[in-house]
PDB file of C-alpha atoms and ligand atoms in Angstrom:
ATOM      1  CA  MET A   1      -2.516  44.865  11.571  1.00  0.00           C
ATOM      2  CA  LYS A   2      -3.655  41.372  11.527  1.00  0.00           C
ATOM      3  CA  ILE A   3      -2.228  39.609   8.497  1.00  0.00           C
ATOM      4  CA  VAL A   4      -3.521  36.311   7.727  1.00  0.00           C
ATOM      5  CA  VAL A   5      -0.811  33.951   5.828  1.00  0.00           C
ATOM      6  CA  ILE A   6      -2.368  31.536   3.248  1.00  0.00           C
ATOM      7  CA  GLY A   7       0.071  28.869   2.861  1.00  0.00           C
ATOM      8  CA  GLY A   8       2.113  30.086   5.850  1.00  0.00           C
ATOM      9  CA  THR A   9       4.051  26.763   6.549  1.00  0.00           C
ATOM     10  CA  GLY A  10       5.391  26.891   2.821  1.00  0.00           C
ATOM     11  CA  PHE A  11       9.005  27.561   1.462  1.00  0.00           C
ATOM     12  CA  ILE A  12       8.070  31.206   0.899  1.00  0.00           C
ATOM     13  CA  GLY A  13       5.172  31.512   3.397  1.00  0.00           C
ATOM     14  CA  ALA A  14       7.036  30.605   6.314  1.00  0.00           C
ATOM     15  CA  ARG A  15       9.931  32.967   6.119  1.00  0.00           C
ATOM     16  CA  LEU A  16       7.150  35.690   4.943  1.00  0.00           C
ATOM     17  CA  VAL A  17       5.622  34.953   8.590  1.00  0.00           C
ATOM     18  CA  SER A  18       8.932  35.570  10.402  1.00  0.00           C
ATOM     19  CA  ILE A  19       9.606  39.029   8.414  1.00  0.00           C
ATOM     20  CA  LEU A  20       6.354  40.517   9.799  1.00  0.00           C
ATOM     21  CA  ARG A  21       6.092  39.240  13.126  1.00  0.00           C
ATOM     22  CA  ASN A  22       9.838  40.441  13.397  1.00  0.00           C
ATOM     23  CA  LYS A  23       8.262  43.911  12.359  1.00  0.00           C
ATOM     24  CA  GLY A  24       5.846  43.588  14.974  1.00  0.00           C
ATOM     25  CA  HIS A  25       2.415  42.468  13.262  1.00  0.00           C
ATOM     26  CA  GLU A  26      -0.332  40.297  14.396  1.00  0.00           C
ATOM     27  CA  VAL A  27       0.312  36.997  11.903  1.00  0.00           C
ATOM     28  CA  LEU A  28      -1.580  34.046  11.483  1.00  0.00           C
ATOM     29  CA  ALA A  29      -0.177  31.482   9.766  1.00  0.00           C
ATOM     30  CA  THR A  30      -2.299  28.960   7.856  1.00  0.00           C
ATOM     31  CA  SER A  31      -2.186  25.760   6.000  1.00  0.00           C
ATOM     32  CA  PRO A  32      -4.525  22.607   5.543  1.00  0.00           C
ATOM     33  CA  ALA A  33      -2.898  20.969   8.340  1.00  0.00           C
ATOM     34  CA  TRP A  34      -3.660  23.782  10.631  1.00  0.00           C
ATOM     35  CA  GLY A  35      -7.181  23.426   9.744  1.00  0.00           C
ATOM     36  CA  VAL A  36      -7.524  26.206   6.965  1.00  0.00           C
ATOM     37  CA  ASP A  37      -8.127  24.496   3.567  1.00  0.00           C
ATOM     38  CA  THR A  38      -8.644  26.709   0.608  1.00  0.00           C
ATOM     39  CA  ILE A  39     -10.234  23.873  -1.539  1.00  0.00           C
ATOM     40  CA  THR A  40     -12.559  22.804   0.825  1.00  0.00           C
ATOM     41  CA  GLY A  41     -13.222  26.327   2.506  1.00  0.00           C
ATOM     42  CA  GLU A  42     -12.525  24.568   6.011  1.00  0.00           C
ATOM     43  CA  GLY A  43     -11.567  27.402   8.384  1.00  0.00           C
ATOM     44  CA  LEU A  44     -11.671  30.134   6.339  1.00  0.00           C
ATOM     45  CA  ASP A  45     -13.968  32.870   8.277  1.00  0.00           C
ATOM     46  CA  ALA A  46     -12.410  31.607  11.375  1.00  0.00           C
ATOM     47  CA  ALA A  47      -9.153  32.344  10.306  1.00  0.00           C
ATOM     48  CA  LEU A  48     -10.177  35.925   8.453  1.00  0.00           C
ATOM     49  CA  ALA A  49     -12.183  37.026  11.363  1.00  0.00           C
ATOM     50  CA  GLY A  50     -10.652  40.678  12.042  1.00  0.00           C
ATOM     51  CA  ALA A  51      -7.786  40.613   9.485  1.00  0.00           C
ATOM     52  CA  GLN A  52      -6.815  43.624   7.208  1.00  0.00           C
ATOM     53  CA  VAL A  53      -4.387  41.864   4.986  1.00  0.00           C
ATOM     54  CA  VAL A  54      -4.206  38.546   3.283  1.00  0.00           C
ATOM     55  CA  VAL A  55      -1.112  36.973   1.808  1.00  0.00           C
ATOM     56  CA  ASP A  56      -1.996  34.164  -0.600  1.00  0.00           C
ATOM     57  CA  VAL A  57       1.191  31.783  -0.856  1.00  0.00           C
ATOM     58  CA  ALA A  58      -0.205  28.757  -0.888  1.00  0.00           C
ATOM     59  CA  ASN A  59       0.494  26.145  -3.782  1.00  0.00           C
ATOM     60  CA  ALA A  60      -0.919  23.422  -6.138  1.00  0.00           C
ATOM     61  CA  PRO A  61       0.187  20.149  -5.490  1.00  0.00           C
ATOM     62  CA  THR A  62       1.241  19.592  -9.369  1.00  0.00           C
ATOM     63  CA  PHE A  63       2.305  21.517 -12.003  1.00  0.00           C
ATOM     64  CA  ASP A  64      -0.022  19.782 -14.297  1.00  0.00           C
ATOM     65  CA  ASP A  65      -3.784  20.618 -15.597  1.00  0.00           C
ATOM     66  CA  ALA A  66      -4.779  20.006 -12.164  1.00  0.00           C
ATOM     67  CA  SER A  67      -2.958  22.951 -10.833  1.00  0.00           C
ATOM     68  CA  VAL A  68      -5.625  25.147 -13.164  1.00  0.00           C
ATOM     69  CA  ALA A  69      -8.348  23.906 -10.682  1.00  0.00           C
ATOM     70  CA  PHE A  70      -6.558  24.377  -7.764  1.00  0.00           C
ATOM     71  CA  PHE A  71      -5.967  27.673  -8.193  1.00  0.00           C
ATOM     72  CA  GLU A  72      -9.296  28.485  -9.468  1.00  0.00           C
ATOM     73  CA  THR A  73     -11.250  27.008  -6.705  1.00  0.00           C
ATOM     74  CA  SER A  74      -8.622  28.216  -4.079  1.00  0.00           C
ATOM     75  CA  GLY A  75      -8.941  31.633  -4.879  1.00  0.00           C
ATOM     76  CA  THR A  76     -12.639  31.431  -5.694  1.00  0.00           C
ATOM     77  CA  HIS A  77     -13.270  30.357  -1.754  1.00  0.00           C
ATOM     78  CA  LEU A  78     -10.386  32.726  -0.621  1.00  0.00           C
ATOM     79  CA  LEU A  79     -11.739  35.787  -1.928  1.00  0.00           C
ATOM     80  CA  ALA A  80     -15.247  35.304  -1.240  1.00  0.00           C
ATOM     81  CA  ALA A  81     -14.236  34.581   2.527  1.00  0.00           C
ATOM     82  CA  GLU A  82     -12.125  37.861   2.177  1.00  0.00           C
ATOM     83  CA  ALA A  83     -15.211  40.052   1.085  1.00  0.00           C
ATOM     84  CA  ARG A  84     -17.318  38.585   4.273  1.00  0.00           C
ATOM     85  CA  ALA A  85     -14.585  39.401   6.001  1.00  0.00           C
ATOM     86  CA  GLY A  86     -14.157  43.083   4.913  1.00  0.00           C
ATOM     87  CA  VAL A  87     -10.188  42.499   4.042  1.00  0.00           C
ATOM     88  CA  ARG A  88      -8.681  45.496   2.853  1.00  0.00           C
ATOM     89  CA  HIS A  89      -5.311  44.129   1.000  1.00  0.00           C
ATOM     90  CA  HIS A  90      -4.990  40.957  -0.964  1.00  0.00           C
ATOM     91  CA  VAL A  91      -1.498  39.986  -1.750  1.00  0.00           C
ATOM     92  CA  ALA A  92      -0.544  37.298  -4.074  1.00  0.00           C
ATOM     93  CA  LEU A  93       2.842  36.164  -5.236  1.00  0.00           C
ATOM     94  CA  SER A  94       2.363  35.122  -9.133  1.00  0.00           C
ATOM     95  CA  ILE A  95       5.138  34.318 -11.717  1.00  0.00           C
ATOM     96  CA  VAL A  96       6.660  36.322 -14.732  1.00  0.00           C
ATOM     97  CA  GLY A  97       5.383  35.661 -17.980  1.00  0.00           C
ATOM     98  CA  THR A  98       1.933  34.088 -16.498  1.00  0.00           C
ATOM     99  CA  ASP A  99       0.410  35.906 -19.566  1.00  0.00           C
ATOM    100  CA  ARG A 100       2.731  34.556 -22.308  1.00  0.00           C
ATOM    101  CA  VAL A 101       3.396  30.931 -22.039  1.00  0.00           C
ATOM    102  CA  PRO A 102      -0.038  29.465 -22.446  1.00  0.00           C
ATOM    103  CA  ASP A 103       1.209  26.020 -23.416  1.00  0.00           C
ATOM    104  CA  SER A 104       2.227  25.649 -19.846  1.00  0.00           C
ATOM    105  CA  ALA A 105      -0.700  24.528 -17.430  1.00  0.00           C
ATOM    106  CA  TYR A 106       1.158  25.987 -14.321  1.00  0.00           C
ATOM    107  CA  LEU A 107       1.395  29.328 -15.749  1.00  0.00           C
ATOM    108  CA  ARG A 108      -1.888  29.580 -16.900  1.00  0.00           C
ATOM    109  CA  ALA A 109      -3.114  28.543 -13.554  1.00  0.00           C
ATOM    110  CA  LYS A 110      -1.330  31.630 -11.765  1.00  0.00           C
ATOM    111  CA  GLU A 111      -3.100  33.703 -14.713  1.00  0.00           C
ATOM    112  CA  VAL A 112      -6.438  32.359 -13.373  1.00  0.00           C
ATOM    113  CA  GLN A 113      -5.572  33.100 -10.090  1.00  0.00           C
ATOM    114  CA  GLU A 114      -4.555  36.779 -10.942  1.00  0.00           C
ATOM    115  CA  LYS A 115      -7.900  37.326 -13.124  1.00  0.00           C
ATOM    116  CA  LEU A 116     -10.048  36.062 -10.137  1.00  0.00           C
ATOM    117  CA  ILE A 117      -7.865  38.895  -7.950  1.00  0.00           C
ATOM    118  CA  ARG A 118      -8.411  41.744 -10.187  1.00  0.00           C
ATOM    119  CA  LYS A 119     -12.271  41.162 -10.548  1.00  0.00           C
ATOM    120  CA  SER A 120     -12.660  40.497  -6.917  1.00  0.00           C
ATOM    121  CA  GLY A 121     -13.219  44.215  -6.139  1.00  0.00           C
ATOM    122  CA  ILE A 122     -10.624  43.628  -3.194  1.00  0.00           C
ATOM    123  CA  PRO A 123      -7.786  46.062  -3.045  1.00  0.00           C
ATOM    124  CA  TYR A 124      -4.670  43.814  -4.218  1.00  0.00           C
ATOM    125  CA  SER A 125      -0.935  43.754  -5.422  1.00  0.00           C
ATOM    126  CA  ILE A 126       0.087  41.000  -7.177  1.00  0.00           C
ATOM    127  CA  LEU A 127       3.947  40.279  -6.872  1.00  0.00           C
ATOM    128  CA  ARG A 128       5.147  38.341 -10.074  1.00  0.00           C
ATOM    129  CA  SER A 129       8.562  36.771  -9.396  1.00  0.00           C
ATOM    130  CA  THR A 130      11.084  35.219 -11.752  1.00  0.00           C
ATOM    131  CA  GLN A 131      11.802  31.477 -10.922  1.00  0.00           C
ATOM    132  CA  PHE A 132      14.131  31.105  -7.488  1.00  0.00           C
ATOM    133  CA  PHE A 133      17.867  29.657  -7.254  1.00  0.00           C
ATOM    134  CA  GLU A 134      16.180  27.094  -5.516  1.00  0.00           C
ATOM    135  CA  PHE A 135      13.869  25.944  -8.184  1.00  0.00           C
ATOM    136  CA  ILE A 136      16.732  25.101 -10.765  1.00  0.00           C
ATOM    137  CA  GLY A 137      17.056  21.713  -9.360  1.00  0.00           C
ATOM    138  CA  ARG A 138      13.721  21.107 -10.010  1.00  0.00           C
ATOM    139  CA  ILE A 139      13.855  22.104 -13.727  1.00  0.00           C
ATOM    140  CA  ALA A 140      16.724  19.791 -13.987  1.00  0.00           C
ATOM    141  CA  GLN A 141      14.502  16.755 -12.692  1.00  0.00           C
ATOM    142  CA  SER A 142      11.788  17.817 -15.139  1.00  0.00           C
ATOM    143  CA  ALA A 143      13.914  17.748 -18.032  1.00  0.00           C
ATOM    144  CA  VAL A 144      15.420  14.519 -17.810  1.00  0.00           C
ATOM    145  CA  ASP A 145      15.578  12.444 -20.804  1.00  0.00           C
ATOM    146  CA  GLY A 146      17.090   9.034 -20.795  1.00  0.00           C
ATOM    147  CA  ASN A 147      20.517   9.467 -19.337  1.00  0.00           C
ATOM    148  CA  SER A 148      20.542  13.294 -20.405  1.00  0.00           C
ATOM    149  CA  VAL A 149      19.013  16.588 -19.334  1.00  0.00           C
ATOM    150  CA  ARG A 150      17.345  18.384 -22.165  1.00  0.00           C
ATOM    151  CA  VAL A 151      16.771  21.910 -21.196  1.00  0.00           C
ATOM    152  CA  SER A 152      15.410  25.129 -23.103  1.00  0.00           C
ATOM    153  CA  ALA A 153      18.366  27.290 -24.289  1.00  0.00           C
ATOM    154  CA  ALA A 154      16.015  30.445 -23.436  1.00  0.00           C
ATOM    155  CA  LEU A 155      16.843  33.333 -21.494  1.00  0.00           C
ATOM    156  CA  PHE A 156      15.615  33.336 -18.023  1.00  0.00           C
ATOM    157  CA  GLN A 157      16.265  35.523 -14.849  1.00  0.00           C
ATOM    158  CA  PRO A 158      16.404  33.505 -11.506  1.00  0.00           C
ATOM    159  CA  ILE A 159      16.211  35.034  -8.140  1.00  0.00           C
ATOM    160  CA  LEU A 160      17.135  34.278  -4.606  1.00  0.00           C
ATOM    161  CA  SER A 161      13.915  33.295  -2.857  1.00  0.00           C
ATOM    162  CA  ALA A 162      15.038  35.177   0.361  1.00  0.00           C
ATOM    163  CA  ASP A 163      15.137  38.382  -2.087  1.00  0.00           C
ATOM    164  CA  VAL A 164      11.530  37.609  -2.978  1.00  0.00           C
ATOM    165  CA  VAL A 165      10.383  37.376   0.479  1.00  0.00           C
ATOM    166  CA  ALA A 166      11.752  40.407   1.489  1.00  0.00           C
ATOM    167  CA  THR A 167      10.107  42.359  -1.460  1.00  0.00           C
ATOM    168  CA  LEU A 168       6.988  40.446  -0.628  1.00  0.00           C
ATOM    169  CA  ALA A 169       7.082  41.418   2.744  1.00  0.00           C
ATOM    170  CA  ASP A 170       7.518  45.202   1.769  1.00  0.00           C
ATOM    171  CA  ILE A 171       4.368  44.913  -0.478  1.00  0.00           C
ATOM    172  CA  THR A 172       2.364  43.193   2.513  1.00  0.00           C
ATOM    173  CA  VAL A 173       2.815  46.073   4.844  1.00  0.00           C
ATOM    174  CA  GLY A 174       2.509  48.841   2.029  1.00  0.00           C
ATOM    175  CA  GLN A 175      -0.846  50.443   0.535  1.00  0.00           C
ATOM    176  CA  PRO A 176      -2.657  48.098  -2.033  1.00  0.00           C
ATOM    177  CA  LEU A 177      -0.965  49.006  -5.428  1.00  0.00           C
ATOM    178  CA  ASN A 178      -4.139  47.497  -7.374  1.00  0.00           C
ATOM    179  CA  GLY A 179      -1.901  46.440 -10.029  1.00  0.00           C
ATOM    180  CA  THR A 180       1.080  44.143 -10.581  1.00  0.00           C
ATOM    181  CA  VAL A 181       5.029  44.458  -9.768  1.00  0.00           C
ATOM    182  CA  GLU A 182       7.361  42.286 -10.943  1.00  0.00           C
ATOM    183  CA  VAL A 183      10.816  41.135  -9.399  1.00  0.00           C
ATOM    184  CA  GLY A 184      13.894  39.235 -10.883  1.00  0.00           C
ATOM    185  CA  GLY A 185      17.448  38.438 -10.403  1.00  0.00           C
ATOM    186  CA  PRO A 186      20.096  40.695 -10.986  1.00  0.00           C
ATOM    187  CA  GLU A 187      21.406  38.594 -14.244  1.00  0.00           C
ATOM    188  CA  LYS A 188      19.855  36.919 -17.211  1.00  0.00           C
ATOM    189  CA  PHE A 189      21.455  33.316 -18.317  1.00  0.00           C
ATOM    190  CA  PRO A 190      20.510  30.545 -20.827  1.00  0.00           C
ATOM    191  CA  MET A 191      18.402  28.252 -18.913  1.00  0.00           C
ATOM    192  CA  ALA A 192      20.332  25.231 -19.965  1.00  0.00           C
ATOM    193  CA  GLU A 193      23.548  26.810 -18.740  1.00  0.00           C
ATOM    194  CA  LEU A 194      22.372  27.217 -14.808  1.00  0.00           C
ATOM    195  CA  VAL A 195      20.811  23.708 -14.762  1.00  0.00           C
ATOM    196  CA  ARG A 196      24.197  22.447 -16.102  1.00  0.00           C
ATOM    197  CA  ARG A 197      25.857  24.686 -13.307  1.00  0.00           C
ATOM    198  CA  VAL A 198      23.663  23.070 -10.698  1.00  0.00           C
ATOM    199  CA  LEU A 199      24.132  19.734 -11.289  1.00  0.00           C
ATOM    200  CA  ARG A 200      27.938  19.852 -11.530  1.00  0.00           C
ATOM    201  CA  ALA A 201      27.996  21.463  -8.109  1.00  0.00           C
ATOM    202  CA  THR A 202      26.368  18.700  -6.851  1.00  0.00           C
ATOM    203  CA  GLY A 203      28.525  16.076  -8.597  1.00  0.00           C
ATOM    204  CA  ASP A 204      26.147  15.186 -11.097  1.00  0.00           C
ATOM    205  CA  GLN A 205      27.809  14.651 -14.609  1.00  0.00           C
ATOM    206  CA  ARG A 206      25.031  14.041 -16.710  1.00  0.00           C
ATOM    207  CA  GLU A 207      25.097  15.565 -20.170  1.00  0.00           C
ATOM    208  CA  VAL A 208      23.130  18.660 -20.110  1.00  0.00           C
ATOM    209  CA  ILE A 209      21.688  19.611 -23.662  1.00  0.00           C
ATOM    210  CA  ALA A 210      20.597  23.052 -24.604  1.00  0.00           C
ATOM    211  CA  ASP A 211      17.522  22.743 -26.713  1.00  0.00           C
ATOM    212  CA  ALA A 212      15.380  25.515 -28.160  1.00  0.00           C
ATOM    213  CA  HIS A 213      12.190  23.078 -28.579  1.00  0.00           C
ATOM    214  CA  ALA A 214      13.257  21.343 -25.110  1.00  0.00           C
ATOM    215  CA  ARG A 215       9.804  22.170 -23.252  1.00  0.00           C
ATOM    216  CA  TYR A 216       9.734  23.807 -19.844  1.00  0.00           C
ATOM    217  CA  PHE A 217       6.848  22.380 -17.901  1.00  0.00           C
ATOM    218  CA  GLY A 218       4.941  22.149 -21.232  1.00  0.00           C
ATOM    219  CA  ALA A 219       5.582  24.982 -23.062  1.00  0.00           C
ATOM    220  CA  GLU A 220       8.582  25.772 -25.434  1.00  0.00           C
ATOM    221  CA  LEU A 221      10.206  29.202 -24.232  1.00  0.00           C
ATOM    222  CA  THR A 222      11.506  32.442 -26.008  1.00  0.00           C
ATOM    223  CA  ASP A 223      14.141  34.732 -24.769  1.00  0.00           C
ATOM    224  CA  GLN A 224      11.266  36.991 -23.678  1.00  0.00           C
ATOM    225  CA  SER A 225       8.858  34.295 -21.828  1.00  0.00           C
ATOM    226  CA  LEU A 226      10.260  34.397 -18.439  1.00  0.00           C
ATOM    227  CA  VAL A 227      12.238  37.595 -18.111  1.00  0.00           C
ATOM    228  CA  ALA A 228      11.119  40.430 -16.029  1.00  0.00           C
ATOM    229  CA  GLY A 229      10.231  43.664 -17.871  1.00  0.00           C
ATOM    230  CA  PRO A 230      11.347  47.294 -17.668  1.00  0.00           C
ATOM    231  CA  GLY A 231      10.773  48.584 -14.047  1.00  0.00           C
ATOM    232  CA  ALA A 232      10.810  45.577 -12.415  1.00  0.00           C
ATOM    233  CA  ARG A 233      12.649  45.253  -8.871  1.00  0.00           C
ATOM    234  CA  ILE A 234      15.968  43.515  -8.963  1.00  0.00           C
ATOM    235  CA  GLY A 235      17.287  41.105  -6.029  1.00  0.00           C
ATOM    236  CA  ALA A 236      20.621  41.862  -4.602  1.00  0.00           C
ATOM    237  CA  LYS A 237      21.968  38.167  -4.713  1.00  0.00           C
ATOM    238  CA  ARG A 238      23.984  36.880  -7.866  1.00  0.00           C
ATOM    239  CA  PHE A 239      23.551  33.427  -8.902  1.00  0.00           C
ATOM    240  CA  GLY A 240      27.234  32.626  -9.119  1.00  0.00           C
ATOM    241  CA  ASP A 241      27.728  33.703  -5.277  1.00  0.00           C
ATOM    242  CA  TRP A 242      24.705  31.783  -3.983  1.00  0.00           C
ATOM    243  CA  LEU A 243      26.014  28.497  -5.810  1.00  0.00           C
ATOM    244  CA  LYS A 244      29.289  29.054  -4.036  1.00  0.00           C
ATOM    245  CA  GLU A 245      28.074  29.556  -0.509  1.00  0.00           C
ATOM    246  CA  ARG A 246      25.291  26.836  -0.894  1.00  0.00           C
ATOM    247  CA  THR A 247      28.530  24.214  -2.150  1.00  0.00           C
ATOM    248  CA  SER A 248      31.266  25.143  -0.044  1.00  0.00           C
ATOM    249  CA  PRO A 249      32.012  22.943   2.913  1.00  0.00           C
TER     250      PRO A 249
HETATM  251  N1  LIG B 301       9.011  28.197  -7.241  1.00  0.00           N
HETATM  252  C1  LIG B 301       9.231  29.657  -7.995  1.00  0.00           C
HETATM  253  O1  LIG B 301      10.297  29.742  -8.511  1.00  0.00           O
HETATM  254  C2  LIG B 301       8.043  30.279  -7.931  1.00  0.00           C
HETATM  255  C3  LIG B 301       8.548  31.627  -8.781  1.00  0.00           C
HETATM  256  C4  LIG B 301       7.471  32.588  -8.543  1.00  0.00           C
HETATM  257  C5  LIG B 301       6.346  32.316  -7.605  1.00  0.00           C
HETATM  258  N2  LIG B 301       6.231  31.181  -7.058  1.00  0.00           N
HETATM  259  C6  LIG B 301       4.598  31.073  -6.533  1.00  0.00           C
HETATM  260  O2  LIG B 301       5.323  30.987  -4.841  1.00  0.00           O
HETATM  261  C7  LIG B 301       3.955  30.598  -4.253  1.00  0.00           C
HETATM  262  C8  LIG B 301       4.468  29.742  -3.012  1.00  0.00           C
HETATM  263  O3  LIG B 301       5.197  28.884  -3.230  1.00  0.00           O
HETATM  264  P1  LIG B 301       6.175  27.654  -2.362  1.00  0.00           P
HETATM  265  O4  LIG B 301       7.250  27.264  -3.179  1.00  0.00           O
HETATM  266  O5  LIG B 301       6.140  28.598  -1.271  1.00  0.00           O
HETATM  267  O6  LIG B 301       5.114  26.803  -2.424  1.00  0.00           O
HETATM  268  P2  LIG B 301       5.280  25.273  -1.092  1.00  0.00           P
HETATM  269  O7  LIG B 301       6.269  25.484  -0.304  1.00  0.00           O
HETATM  270  O8  LIG B 301       4.575  24.377  -1.740  1.00  0.00           O
HETATM  271  O9  LIG B 301       4.057  25.952   0.102  1.00  0.00           O
HETATM  272  C9  LIG B 301       2.449  25.634  -0.021  1.00  0.00           C
HETATM  273  C10 LIG B 301       1.706  25.907   0.882  1.00  0.00           C
HETATM  274  O10 LIG B 301       0.356  26.085   0.335  1.00  0.00           O
HETATM  275  C11 LIG B 301      -0.154  25.423   1.490  1.00  0.00           C
HETATM  276  N3  LIG B 301      -1.169  24.676   0.799  1.00  0.00           N
HETATM  277  C12 LIG B 301      -1.121  23.582   0.114  1.00  0.00           C
HETATM  278  N4  LIG B 301      -2.700  23.193  -0.183  1.00  0.00           N
HETATM  279  C13 LIG B 301      -3.437  24.282   0.360  1.00  0.00           C
HETATM  280  C14 LIG B 301      -4.990  24.341   0.413  1.00  0.00           C
HETATM  281  N5  LIG B 301      -5.537  23.612  -0.226  1.00  0.00           N
HETATM  282  N6  LIG B 301      -5.245  25.220   1.253  1.00  0.00           N
HETATM  283  C15 LIG B 301      -4.461  26.239   1.693  1.00  0.00           C
HETATM  284  N7  LIG B 301      -3.085  26.216   1.815  1.00  0.00           N
HETATM  285  C16 LIG B 301      -2.386  25.291   1.098  1.00  0.00           C
HETATM  286  C17 LIG B 301       0.873  24.281   1.915  1.00  0.00           C
HETATM  287  O11 LIG B 301       0.310  23.857   3.208  1.00  0.00           O
HETATM  288  P3  LIG B 301       0.832  22.299   3.484  1.00  0.00           P
HETATM  289  O12 LIG B 301       2.459  22.487   3.911  1.00  0.00           O
HETATM  290  O13 LIG B 301       0.020  21.916   4.975  1.00  0.00           O
HETATM  291  O14 LIG B 301       0.781  21.238   2.536  1.00  0.00           O
HETATM  292  C18 LIG B 301       1.993  25.022   2.011  1.00  0.00           C
HETATM  293  O15 LIG B 301       1.739  25.910   3.216  1.00  0.00           O
HETATM  294  C19 LIG B 301       3.356  30.109  -5.294  1.00  0.00           C
HETATM  295  O16 LIG B 301       1.936  30.209  -5.350  1.00  0.00           O
HETATM  296  C20 LIG B 301       4.050  29.681  -6.519  1.00  0.00           C
HETATM  297  O17 LIG B 301       3.369  29.637  -7.736  1.00  0.00           O
HETATM  298  C21 LIG B 301       7.005  30.082  -7.266  1.00  0.00           C
END
């Protein structure tokens, strides 16, 4: 089976490529640096020739309004090229809560990406993941407020990215779901608590303020916004174990 991974050099894509190759599949990892660009369309037809499955794990360069245009243009070009190539399964990694947080440009962008997939007519599977443990540092950076860090107090359910990659690999080699599945971590925490624990673990003593009105990439959150629903797949790794392993000498 020939599988093309769009964004195959990224944080998720590179590990997905290696798992799929280890399973014996022919995998083409692509990126703009390697001549395949979903925004310009460059290299898409050649890359997709003879492909049965395409996995889209490309990402926008920013999380602001420009991300909406990125996912709209990228998805439009990619799905059109897949239709021309006769691709039989389109797989995409999205985010839990894309349809619940309209004030976040990035989550709106992911919803645009999902809608294009659903109306494309190409058999598909969408995996919605919660936030990666490795992303919590970036949440902290985005929440800096003077000398402190002001973070939402809402619950979230982060997951080890490797658990997401493993789930994505299973879905990629399976039959198209023509639907959406969710994957999340094994525990839920107030976001501010984990930001504090990640900062402390790296020696950062800045005050972390839990604020119900603090915005998460532009949006206020509730305890339901970013939490997976019933029936979600659950990653194995616990946050505390990950943090201990990451910070032990
Ligand atoms: N962070 C989270 O907690 C989280 C949670 C759930 C889902 N996700 C989703 O996971 C997906 C993958 O994220 P990631 O962290 O692996 O992203 P990443 O590390 O930033 O990698 C992005 C990939 O996209 C490629 N790319 C960028 N612009 C492109 C273009 N115009 N055409 C084709 N490829 C392009 C990049 O290539 P270059 O290296 O050449 O730039 C790179 O291979 C994203 O769609 C994101 O929404 C993330």
